């Protein structure tokens, strides 16, 4: 962001970081679902 | 292209950080919600895995994600305010032809993906292990979850725009807040009923499965079972395309001028309880705000959704007479409005226009005790009396005779009056004029637990009384205790 660009977000607000957090939550959920499928799976 | 990206980015920033900016809390509220809903979806999917067949498994899990998205869309805070800002800032901006429409679609898709993917991933993975098609099911399930959530979200958008055109922005917002309660109650009841029929055919559902065939998640589950069958694909994509066209066609017009609220019987009851003078003004202000504050309705409505859902599920499954009169579960359920009093009191201080405080702060008399009186009176006239009238009707429909039903309602109203008196004593100022940052509920957990226990004990004791006449006498006594405490009282 250059010096003259108006700031669209406040300090501490980063869309990229939030998307990363959401992706991390999704990866955790996927991992847990795989574990459930592996432990309780039909075969 | 830059304008489009800037728009999408700004709207996403508002989605993620709008609520935390309002409440002053650090971090994004959306990410927390996504995590919570994802774990709920994982828990439900893990409970059903691997016994349930693929079609009901997909239908239940798709229903869950679709319902949660529907509730999120209906509960979006400041929806009308955002539409107004967009109308002022975006529609007057020099944007190329279709940029606004494209930006809306892109933002809608990204927002929906963020909401849905977390909830759809666990059931999608579990279904891939269970389904004969194997891992191709995973992307198809994600697509089905997106499509059915988009169908419900678009249906709500179409309804919101139509209501705005016909009724004005404020009434449309109130309608959506009421609809949130209805969707929660009906959705939860449907969920409970469907869980009991998972091992049977869809025709075993109450109503012969007619509702299921109009419910997008069930159609999407059918499509998942046979992705190449054009009938199922059309049944899923047809309503989605029709709703998308309708949403694009409906004008996002300036709302009509809102009409002033007319006084109704509840306002007249509140006025009678308040008596003349300044108390009447503060009471009617609280009464009008209680009815017309969309934020208050969005927060309070869902509290009533849960008992309503249990009641609907019991009525649907039990064929109209689910509970015995003497066995008292129905009566415990009917005590819910009183049990919710402390929660509602917790939502009362905060208003959408905190500047209204100025009106009362500049009054020549002290108004804080008037505010406490007003909260108590309007809780009684606008919350307890209407809900207990509905309860009376439900009790009569369930086959409870008139005298015991009326005695119970009188008894519960008296208790409600006492609870309203007890829990409003800590209110510091006139309702709906609190500072905006005060987001947390001002309730004491110990008081709520105590109230729950007292209500349970006295309700069971009430049902054990010998005969309806004894119950009527006790009801009159409790009503006699509760009623004077509701009326306006002078400052101590």
Coordinates of C-alpha atoms in Angstrom, one line a residue:
Chain A
X1 CA 0.0 0.0 0.0
X2 CA 1.6 3.3 -1.0
X3 CA 1.6 6.3 1.3
X4 CA -1.2 8.1 -0.5
X5 CA -3.6 5.2 -0.6
X6 CA -6.6 5.6 1.7
X7 CA -6.7 2.9 4.3
X8 CA -9.8 0.7 3.9
X9 CA -9.3 -1.4 7.0
X10 CA -8.5 -0.5 10.6
X11 CA -5.3 -1.7 12.3
X12 CA -5.7 -5.4 13.2
X13 CA -8.2 -6.0 10.4
X14 CA -6.8 -8.1 7.6
X15 CA -9.0 -10.0 5.1
X16 CA -6.1 -12.3 4.1
X17 CA -5.5 -13.3 7.7
X18 CA -9.2 -14.0 8.2
X19 CA -9.4 -16.1 5.1
X20 CA -6.4 -18.0 6.3
X21 CA -8.0 -18.6 9.7
X22 CA -11.2 -19.9 8.0
X23 CA -9.1 -22.2 5.8
X24 CA -7.3 -23.5 8.9
X25 CA -10.6 -24.2 10.6
X26 CA -11.8 -26.0 7.5
X27 CA -8.6 -28.1 7.3
X28 CA -9.0 -29.0 11.0
X29 CA -12.6 -30.1 10.4
X30 CA -11.6 -32.1 7.3
X31 CA -8.9 -33.8 9.4
X32 CA -11.3 -34.6 12.2
X33 CA -13.8 -35.9 9.6
X34 CA -11.1 -38.2 8.1
X35 CA -10.3 -39.5 11.6
X36 CA -14.0 -40.2 12.3
X37 CA -14.3 -42.0 8.9
X38 CA -11.1 -44.0 9.6
X39 CA -12.1 -45.0 13.1
X40 CA -15.8 -45.7 12.6
X41 CA -15.7 -46.5 8.9
X42 CA -17.7 -49.4 7.3
X43 CA -14.6 -51.3 6.4
Chain B
X1 CA -12.1 -4.3 -12.6
X2 CA -10.5 -2.3 -9.8
X3 CA -13.9 -0.8 -8.8
X4 CA -15.4 -4.3 -8.7
X5 CA -12.6 -5.7 -6.5
X6 CA -12.8 -2.6 -4.2
X7 CA -16.6 -3.1 -3.8
X8 CA -16.2 -6.9 -3.1
X9 CA -13.4 -6.2 -0.7
X10 CA -15.3 -3.5 1.2
X11 CA -18.4 -5.7 1.6
X12 CA -16.3 -8.6 2.8
X13 CA -14.5 -6.3 5.4
X14 CA -18.0 -5.3 6.6
X15 CA -19.1 -9.0 6.7
X16 CA -16.0 -10.0 8.7
X17 CA -15.5 -7.0 10.9
X18 CA -18.8 -5.1 10.9
X19 CA -20.1 -6.7 14.1
X20 CA -16.7 -6.4 15.9
X21 CA -16.5 -2.8 14.9
X22 CA -19.9 -2.1 16.4
X23 CA -19.2 -4.0 19.7
X24 CA -15.6 -3.0 20.0
X25 CA -14.4 -6.6 20.3
X26 CA -11.1 -7.5 18.7
X27 CA -11.0 -10.0 15.8
X28 CA -13.7 -11.2 13.3
X29 CA -17.1 -12.5 14.5
X30 CA -17.6 -14.3 11.2
X31 CA -14.6 -16.6 11.6
X32 CA -15.8 -17.6 15.1
X33 CA -19.2 -18.3 13.7
X34 CA -17.8 -20.4 10.9
X35 CA -15.8 -22.5 13.4
X36 CA -18.7 -23.1 15.7
X37 CA -21.1 -24.1 12.9
X38 CA -18.4 -26.3 11.4
X39 CA -17.9 -28.3 14.6
X40 CA -21.7 -28.6 15.0
X41 CA -21.9 -30.0 11.5
X42 CA -19.1 -32.4 12.2
X43 CA -20.8 -33.6 15.4
X44 CA -24.1 -34.3 13.7
X45 CA -22.4 -36.0 10.7
X46 CA -20.2 -38.2 13.0
X47 CA -23.3 -39.2 15.1
X48 CA -25.1 -40.4 11.9
X49 CA -22.1 -42.1 10.4
X50 CA -22.0 -44.9 9.2
X51 CA -25.4 -46.5 9.9
X52 CA -27.6 -44.0 8.0
X53 CA -28.1 -44.5 4.3
X54 CA -26.4 -42.0 1.9
X55 CA -29.6 -40.2 0.8
X56 CA -31.0 -39.4 4.3
X57 CA -27.5 -38.8 5.6
X58 CA -26.9 -36.2 2.9
X59 CA -30.4 -34.7 3.3
X60 CA -30.0 -34.2 7.1
X61 CA -26.6 -32.7 6.8
X62 CA -27.5 -30.5 3.8
X63 CA -30.6 -29.3 5.7
X64 CA -28.4 -28.3 8.7
X65 CA -26.0 -26.3 6.7
X66 CA -28.8 -24.7 4.6
X67 CA -30.9 -23.8 7.7
X68 CA -27.8 -22.3 9.5
X69 CA -27.1 -20.1 6.4
X70 CA -30.8 -19.1 6.2
X71 CA -30.7 -18.0 9.9
X72 CA -27.4 -16.1 9.3
X73 CA -28.9 -14.3 6.3
X74 CA -32.1 -13.5 8.2
X75 CA -30.2 -12.3 11.3
X76 CA -27.8 -10.1 9.5
X77 CA -27.5 -7.0 11.6
X78 CA -28.1 -3.6 10.0
X79 CA -29.3 -5.0 6.7
X80 CA -31.5 -2.1 5.8
X81 CA -28.8 0.4 6.9
X82 CA -26.3 -1.3 4.6
X83 CA -28.8 -1.2 1.7
X84 CA -29.3 2.5 2.3
X85 CA -25.6 3.1 2.3
X86 CA -25.1 1.1 -0.9
X87 CA -27.9 3.1 -2.5
X88 CA -26.3 6.4 -1.6
X89 CA -22.6 5.6 -2.2
X90 CA -22.5 2.8 -4.7
X91 CA -25.4 3.6 -7.1
X92 CA -24.2 7.2 -7.5
X93 CA -20.7 6.1 -8.2
X94 CA -19.4 6.1 -11.9
X95 CA -19.3 2.3 -12.3
X96 CA -19.3 0.6 -15.7
X97 CA -22.5 -1.1 -16.8
X98 CA -22.8 -4.4 -15.0
X99 CA -20.1 -3.9 -12.4
X100 CA -22.6 -3.6 -9.5
X101 CA -24.5 -6.8 -10.5
X102 CA -21.2 -8.7 -11.0
X103 CA -19.8 -7.4 -7.7
X104 CA -23.0 -8.5 -5.9
X105 CA -22.8 -12.0 -7.4
X106 CA -19.0 -12.4 -6.6
X107 CA -19.5 -11.1 -3.1
X108 CA -22.5 -13.4 -2.5
X109 CA -20.6 -16.4 -3.7
X110 CA -17.5 -15.7 -1.7
X111 CA -19.6 -15.0 1.5
X112 CA -21.6 -18.2 0.9
X113 CA -18.5 -20.3 0.3
X114 CA -17.0 -19.0 3.6
X115 CA -20.2 -19.9 5.4
X116 CA -21.0 -23.2 3.8
X117 CA -17.6 -24.9 3.1
X118 CA -16.8 -25.4 6.8
X119 CA -20.1 -27.0 7.5
X120 CA -20.2 -29.1 4.3
X121 CA -16.6 -30.5 4.4
X122 CA -17.1 -33.1 7.3
X123 CA -20.3 -34.7 5.9
X124 CA -18.9 -34.6 2.4
X125 CA -15.8 -36.5 3.5
X126 CA -17.9 -39.0 5.5
X127 CA -20.3 -39.5 2.7
X128 CA -17.4 -40.2 0.3
X129 CA -16.5 -43.2 2.4
X130 CA -20.0 -44.4 2.4
X131 CA -21.2 -43.6 -1.2
X132 CA -20.6 -46.1 -4.0
X133 CA -19.3 -43.3 -6.2
X134 CA -16.3 -42.7 -3.8
X135 CA -14.3 -39.5 -3.8
X136 CA -16.2 -37.9 -6.7
X137 CA -19.0 -37.4 -4.1
X138 CA -16.8 -34.8 -2.2
X139 CA -16.9 -32.0 -4.8
X140 CA -20.5 -32.9 -5.7
X141 CA -21.6 -32.6 -2.1
X142 CA -19.9 -29.2 -1.7
X143 CA -21.7 -28.1 -4.9
X144 CA -25.0 -29.4 -3.6
X145 CA -24.5 -27.6 -0.2
X146 CA -23.7 -24.4 -2.0
X147 CA -26.6 -24.7 -4.3
X148 CA -29.2 -25.4 -1.6
X149 CA -27.9 -22.7 0.7
X150 CA -27.9 -20.3 -2.3
X151 CA -31.5 -21.2 -3.0
X152 CA -32.7 -20.4 0.5
X153 CA -30.5 -17.2 0.7
X154 CA -32.0 -16.1 -2.7
X155 CA -35.5 -16.9 -1.6
X156 CA -34.9 -14.7 1.5
X157 CA -33.4 -11.9 -0.6
X158 CA -36.5 -12.0 -3.0
X159 CA -38.8 -11.9 0.1
X160 CA -36.8 -9.0 1.6
X161 CA -37.0 -7.0 -1.5
X162 CA -40.7 -7.6 -2.1
X163 CA -41.4 -6.7 1.5
X164 CA -39.3 -3.5 1.2
X165 CA -41.3 -2.5 -1.9
X166 CA -44.7 -3.3 -0.4
X167 CA -44.2 -2.4 3.3
X168 CA -41.2 -0.1 3.6
X169 CA -37.7 -0.8 4.9
X170 CA -38.5 -0.8 8.6
X171 CA -41.5 -3.2 8.4
X172 CA -39.5 -5.5 6.0
X173 CA -36.8 -5.7 8.6
X174 CA -39.3 -6.5 11.3
X175 CA -40.8 -9.2 9.1
X176 CA -37.4 -10.8 8.5
X177 CA -36.7 -10.8 12.2
X178 CA -40.1 -12.6 12.8
X179 CA -39.3 -15.0 10.0
X180 CA -36.0 -15.9 11.8
X181 CA -38.0 -17.1 14.8
X182 CA -40.3 -19.1 12.5
X183 CA -37.4 -20.6 10.5
X184 CA -35.7 -21.6 13.7
X185 CA -38.8 -23.2 15.2
X186 CA -40.0 -24.9 12.0
X187 CA -36.4 -25.9 11.0
X188 CA -35.6 -27.4 14.4
X189 CA -39.0 -29.2 14.6
X190 CA -38.5 -30.6 11.1
X191 CA -35.0 -31.7 12.1
X192 CA -36.2 -33.5 15.2
X193 CA -39.1 -35.1 13.3
X194 CA -36.8 -36.2 10.4
X195 CA -34.2 -37.7 12.8
X196 CA -36.9 -40.2 13.9
X197 CA -37.6 -41.3 10.4
X198 CA -34.1 -41.7 9.1
X199 CA -34.4 -45.4 8.6
X200 CA -37.7 -45.2 6.8
X201 CA -38.9 -44.0 3.4
X202 CA -39.6 -40.3 2.9
X203 CA -43.3 -41.1 2.6
X204 CA -43.3 -42.0 6.3
X205 CA -42.8 -38.4 7.3
X206 CA -45.9 -36.5 8.4
X207 CA -47.7 -35.2 5.3
X208 CA -46.4 -38.0 3.2
X209 CA -43.1 -36.3 2.3
X210 CA -44.8 -33.5 0.3
X211 CA -42.8 -30.9 2.2
X212 CA -39.5 -32.9 1.7
X213 CA -40.0 -32.7 -2.1
X214 CA -40.2 -28.9 -2.0
X215 CA -37.1 -28.6 0.4
X216 CA -33.9 -27.8 -1.6
X217 CA -31.6 -29.9 0.6
X218 CA -33.6 -33.1 0.1
X219 CA -33.7 -32.5 -3.7
X220 CA -29.9 -31.9 -3.6
X221 CA -29.5 -35.2 -1.7
X222 CA -31.5 -37.0 -4.4
X223 CA -29.3 -35.5 -7.0
X224 CA -26.2 -36.6 -5.2
X225 CA -27.5 -40.2 -5.3
X226 CA -27.9 -40.0 -9.1
X227 CA -25.9 -37.0 -10.4
X228 CA -26.4 -38.0 -14.0
X229 CA -30.2 -38.1 -13.8
X230 CA -31.4 -34.9 -15.5
X231 CA -34.7 -34.8 -13.5
X232 CA -32.9 -34.4 -10.2
X233 CA -30.5 -31.8 -11.7
X234 CA -33.4 -29.8 -13.0
X235 CA -35.2 -30.0 -9.7
X236 CA -32.2 -28.5 -8.0
X237 CA -31.0 -26.0 -10.5
X238 CA -34.5 -24.8 -11.7
X239 CA -35.6 -23.1 -8.5
X240 CA -32.1 -21.6 -8.0
X241 CA -32.1 -20.1 -11.5
X242 CA -35.6 -18.8 -11.2
X243 CA -34.9 -17.2 -7.8
X244 CA -31.7 -15.7 -9.2
X245 CA -33.6 -14.2 -12.1
X246 CA -36.3 -12.9 -9.8
X247 CA -33.7 -11.3 -7.5
X248 CA -32.0 -9.6 -10.4
X249 CA -35.4 -8.4 -11.8
X250 CA -36.8 -7.0 -8.6
X251 CA -35.8 -3.4 -8.2
X252 CA -33.7 -2.4 -5.2
X253 CA -35.9 0.6 -4.9
X254 CA -36.1 3.4 -2.4
X255 CA -38.5 2.2 0.3
X256 CA -41.9 3.7 0.7
X257 CA -42.3 6.2 3.5
X258 CA -43.0 4.2 6.7
X259 CA -46.3 4.7 8.4
X260 CA -46.5 5.6 12.1
X261 CA -47.4 2.8 14.5
X262 CA -51.0 2.6 15.6
X263 CA -51.8 1.9 19.3
X264 CA -53.2 -1.6 19.8
X265 CA -54.7 -3.5 22.8
X266 CA -51.3 -4.2 24.2
X267 CA -50.4 -0.5 24.2
X268 CA -53.7 0.3 25.8
X269 CA -53.0 -2.3 28.6
X270 CA -49.6 -0.8 29.1
X271 CA -51.0 2.7 29.3
X272 CA -53.6 1.6 31.8
X273 CA -50.9 -0.1 34.0
X274 CA -48.7 3.0 33.7
X275 CA -51.3 5.6 34.7
X276 CA -51.1 9.2 33.7
X277 CA -48.1 11.6 33.6
X278 CA -44.5 11.1 32.6
X279 CA -44.7 7.4 33.3
X280 CA -47.2 7.0 30.4
X281 CA -44.7 8.6 28.0
X282 CA -41.7 6.5 29.0
X283 CA -43.9 3.3 29.0
X284 CA -45.3 4.0 25.5
X285 CA -41.8 4.7 24.2
X286 CA -40.6 1.4 25.6
X287 CA -43.7 -0.4 24.1
X288 CA -43.2 1.1 20.7
X289 CA -39.5 0.3 20.7
X290 CA -40.1 -3.2 21.8
X291 CA -42.4 -3.7 18.8
X292 CA -40.4 -1.7 16.2
X293 CA -36.8 -2.4 17.1
X294 CA -35.6 -5.0 14.5
X295 CA -32.4 -5.7 16.6
X296 CA -34.4 -6.5 19.7
X297 CA -36.8 -8.7 17.7
X298 CA -33.8 -10.5 16.0
X299 CA -32.3 -11.3 19.4
X300 CA -35.5 -12.1 21.4
X301 CA -37.4 -14.0 18.7
X302 CA -35.0 -17.0 18.5
X303 CA -35.4 -17.5 22.3
X304 CA -39.0 -18.4 21.7
X305 CA -38.1 -20.5 18.7
X306 CA -36.7 -23.4 20.8
X307 CA -39.8 -24.1 22.9
X308 CA -42.0 -23.5 19.9
X309 CA -39.9 -26.1 17.9
X310 CA -40.3 -28.7 20.7
X311 CA -44.0 -28.1 20.8
X312 CA -44.5 -28.3 17.0
X313 CA -42.4 -31.5 16.9
X314 CA -44.5 -33.0 19.7
X315 CA -47.7 -32.0 18.1
X316 CA -46.7 -33.4 14.7
X317 CA -45.4 -36.7 16.1
X318 CA -48.0 -37.1 18.8
X319 CA -51.0 -36.5 16.6
X320 CA -52.4 -33.6 18.5
X321 CA -52.4 -34.9 22.1
X322 CA -48.7 -35.4 23.0
X323 CA -48.9 -34.8 26.7
X324 CA -51.1 -35.9 29.5
X325 CA -52.6 -33.0 31.5
X326 CA -51.3 -34.4 34.8
X327 CA -47.8 -35.4 33.6
X328 CA -46.8 -31.7 33.4
X329 CA -44.2 -31.6 30.6
X330 CA -46.6 -29.4 28.6
X331 CA -46.9 -27.1 31.6
X332 CA -43.2 -26.9 32.1
X333 CA -42.9 -26.0 28.4
X334 CA -45.6 -23.4 28.9
X335 CA -43.5 -21.8 31.6
X336 CA -40.9 -20.8 29.0
X337 CA -42.1 -17.2 28.5
X338 CA -41.5 -16.5 32.2
X339 CA -38.1 -18.3 32.2
X340 CA -37.1 -16.1 29.2
X341 CA -37.9 -12.9 31.2
X342 CA -34.3 -12.4 32.5
X343 CA -32.9 -13.0 29.0
X344 CA -35.2 -10.4 27.5
X345 CA -34.4 -7.9 30.3
X346 CA -30.7 -8.5 29.3
X347 CA -31.5 -7.3 25.8
X348 CA -33.6 -4.3 26.9
X349 CA -30.9 -1.7 27.7
X350 CA -29.3 -1.6 24.2
X351 CA -31.0 0.4 21.4
X352 CA -30.3 1.1 17.8
X353 CA -30.6 4.8 18.4
X354 CA -28.7 5.4 21.7
X355 CA -28.9 9.1 21.0
X356 CA -32.5 8.8 22.2
X357 CA -31.0 8.9 25.7
X358 CA -30.5 12.6 25.2
X359 CA -34.3 13.1 25.2
X360 CA -34.7 11.6 28.6
X361 CA -31.4 13.0 30.0
X362 CA -32.7 16.5 29.3
X363 CA -36.0 15.9 31.0
X364 CA -36.8 18.1 34.0
X365 CA -37.5 15.1 36.2
X366 CA -35.6 12.0 37.2
X367 CA -36.6 9.2 34.7
X368 CA -34.6 6.2 35.6
X369 CA -37.2 4.7 37.9
X370 CA -39.8 5.5 35.3
X371 CA -37.6 3.4 32.9
X372 CA -37.6 0.4 35.3
X373 CA -41.4 0.7 35.7
X374 CA -41.8 0.9 31.9
X375 CA -39.7 -2.2 31.4
X376 CA -41.7 -4.2 33.9
X377 CA -45.1 -3.0 32.5
X378 CA -44.2 -3.6 28.8
X379 CA -42.7 -7.0 29.6
X380 CA -46.0 -7.9 31.1
X381 CA -48.3 -6.3 28.5
X382 CA -46.2 -7.0 25.3
X383 CA -44.5 -10.2 26.1
X384 CA -46.2 -12.2 28.9
X385 CA -49.9 -11.5 28.2
X386 CA -49.7 -12.2 24.4
X387 CA -47.6 -15.3 24.8
X388 CA -49.8 -16.7 27.6
X389 CA -52.9 -16.0 25.5
X390 CA -51.3 -18.1 22.7
X391 CA -50.3 -20.7 25.4
X392 CA -54.0 -20.8 26.5
X393 CA -55.0 -21.5 22.9
X394 CA -52.4 -24.3 22.6
X395 CA -53.5 -25.9 25.9
X396 CA -57.1 -25.9 24.7
X397 CA -56.1 -27.4 21.3
X398 CA -54.1 -30.1 23.2
X399 CA -57.3 -31.1 24.9
X400 CA -56.9 -29.5 28.3
X401 CA -60.3 -28.5 29.8
X402 CA -61.1 -24.8 30.0
X403 CA -60.9 -24.3 33.8
X404 CA -57.5 -25.9 34.4
X405 CA -56.1 -24.2 31.4
X406 CA -57.3 -20.8 32.5
X407 CA -56.2 -21.5 36.0
X408 CA -52.7 -22.4 34.8
X409 CA -52.4 -19.4 32.6
X410 CA -53.5 -17.1 35.5
X411 CA -50.9 -18.8 37.7
X412 CA -48.2 -18.5 35.1
X413 CA -49.0 -14.8 34.5
X414 CA -48.8 -14.1 38.2
X415 CA -45.4 -15.8 38.3
X416 CA -44.4 -13.8 35.2
X417 CA -45.3 -10.5 36.9
X418 CA -43.2 -11.5 39.9
X419 CA -40.3 -12.5 37.7
X420 CA -40.5 -9.2 35.7
X421 CA -40.5 -7.3 39.0
X422 CA -37.5 -9.1 40.3
X423 CA -35.3 -9.0 37.2
X424 CA -36.0 -5.4 36.2
X425 CA -34.9 -3.9 39.5
X426 CA -31.3 -3.6 38.3
X427 CA -32.1 -1.6 35.1
X428 CA -30.1 1.6 35.3
X429 CA -31.9 3.7 32.7
X430 CA -34.8 3.9 30.3
X431 CA -34.8 0.8 28.0
X432 CA -33.4 1.1 24.4
X433 CA -31.3 4.2 25.3
X434 CA -28.1 2.4 26.5
X435 CA -24.7 3.1 25.1
X436 CA -24.0 1.3 21.8
X437 CA -20.9 -0.5 22.9
X438 CA -22.8 -2.3 25.7
X439 CA -23.3 -5.5 23.7
X440 CA -23.1 -8.2 26.3
X441 CA -26.2 -9.3 28.0
X442 CA -26.6 -7.9 31.5
X443 CA -28.0 -11.0 33.1
X444 CA -27.0 -12.9 36.2
X445 CA -26.7 -16.6 35.6
X446 CA -27.4 -17.5 39.2
X447 CA -30.8 -15.6 39.0
X448 CA -31.7 -17.5 35.8
X449 CA -30.9 -20.9 37.3
X450 CA -32.8 -20.0 40.5
X451 CA -35.8 -18.9 38.4
X452 CA -35.7 -22.2 36.4
X453 CA -35.7 -24.3 39.6
X454 CA -38.4 -22.3 41.3
X455 CA -40.6 -22.5 38.1
X456 CA -40.1 -26.2 37.8
X457 CA -40.9 -26.9 41.5
X458 CA -44.0 -24.7 41.7
X459 CA -45.3 -26.0 38.3
X460 CA -45.0 -29.6 39.4
X461 CA -46.6 -28.6 42.8
X462 CA -49.4 -26.8 40.9
X463 CA -50.3 -29.9 38.9
X464 CA -50.4 -32.0 42.1
X465 CA -53.1 -29.8 43.6
X466 CA -56.4 -31.7 44.2
X467 CA -58.7 -30.6 41.4
X468 CA -59.1 -27.6 39.1
X469 CA -60.9 -25.5 41.7
X470 CA -58.0 -25.6 44.1
X471 CA -55.7 -24.7 41.1
X472 CA -58.0 -21.8 40.3
X473 CA -57.8 -20.5 43.9
X474 CA -54.0 -20.8 43.9
X475 CA -53.9 -19.1 40.5
X476 CA -56.0 -16.2 41.8
X477 CA -53.7 -15.9 44.8
X478 CA -50.5 -15.8 42.7
X479 CA -52.1 -13.4 40.2
X480 CA -53.1 -11.2 43.1
X481 CA -49.5 -11.2 44.3
X482 CA -48.0 -10.6 40.8
X483 CA -50.4 -8.0 39.4
X484 CA -49.7 -5.1 41.9
X485 CA -46.0 -5.5 41.4
X486 CA -46.4 -4.9 37.6
X487 CA -48.2 -1.6 38.1
X488 CA -46.1 1.6 38.1
X489 CA -44.7 2.4 41.5
X490 CA -43.3 5.6 42.9
X491 CA -39.5 5.9 43.5
X492 CA -38.2 4.5 46.8

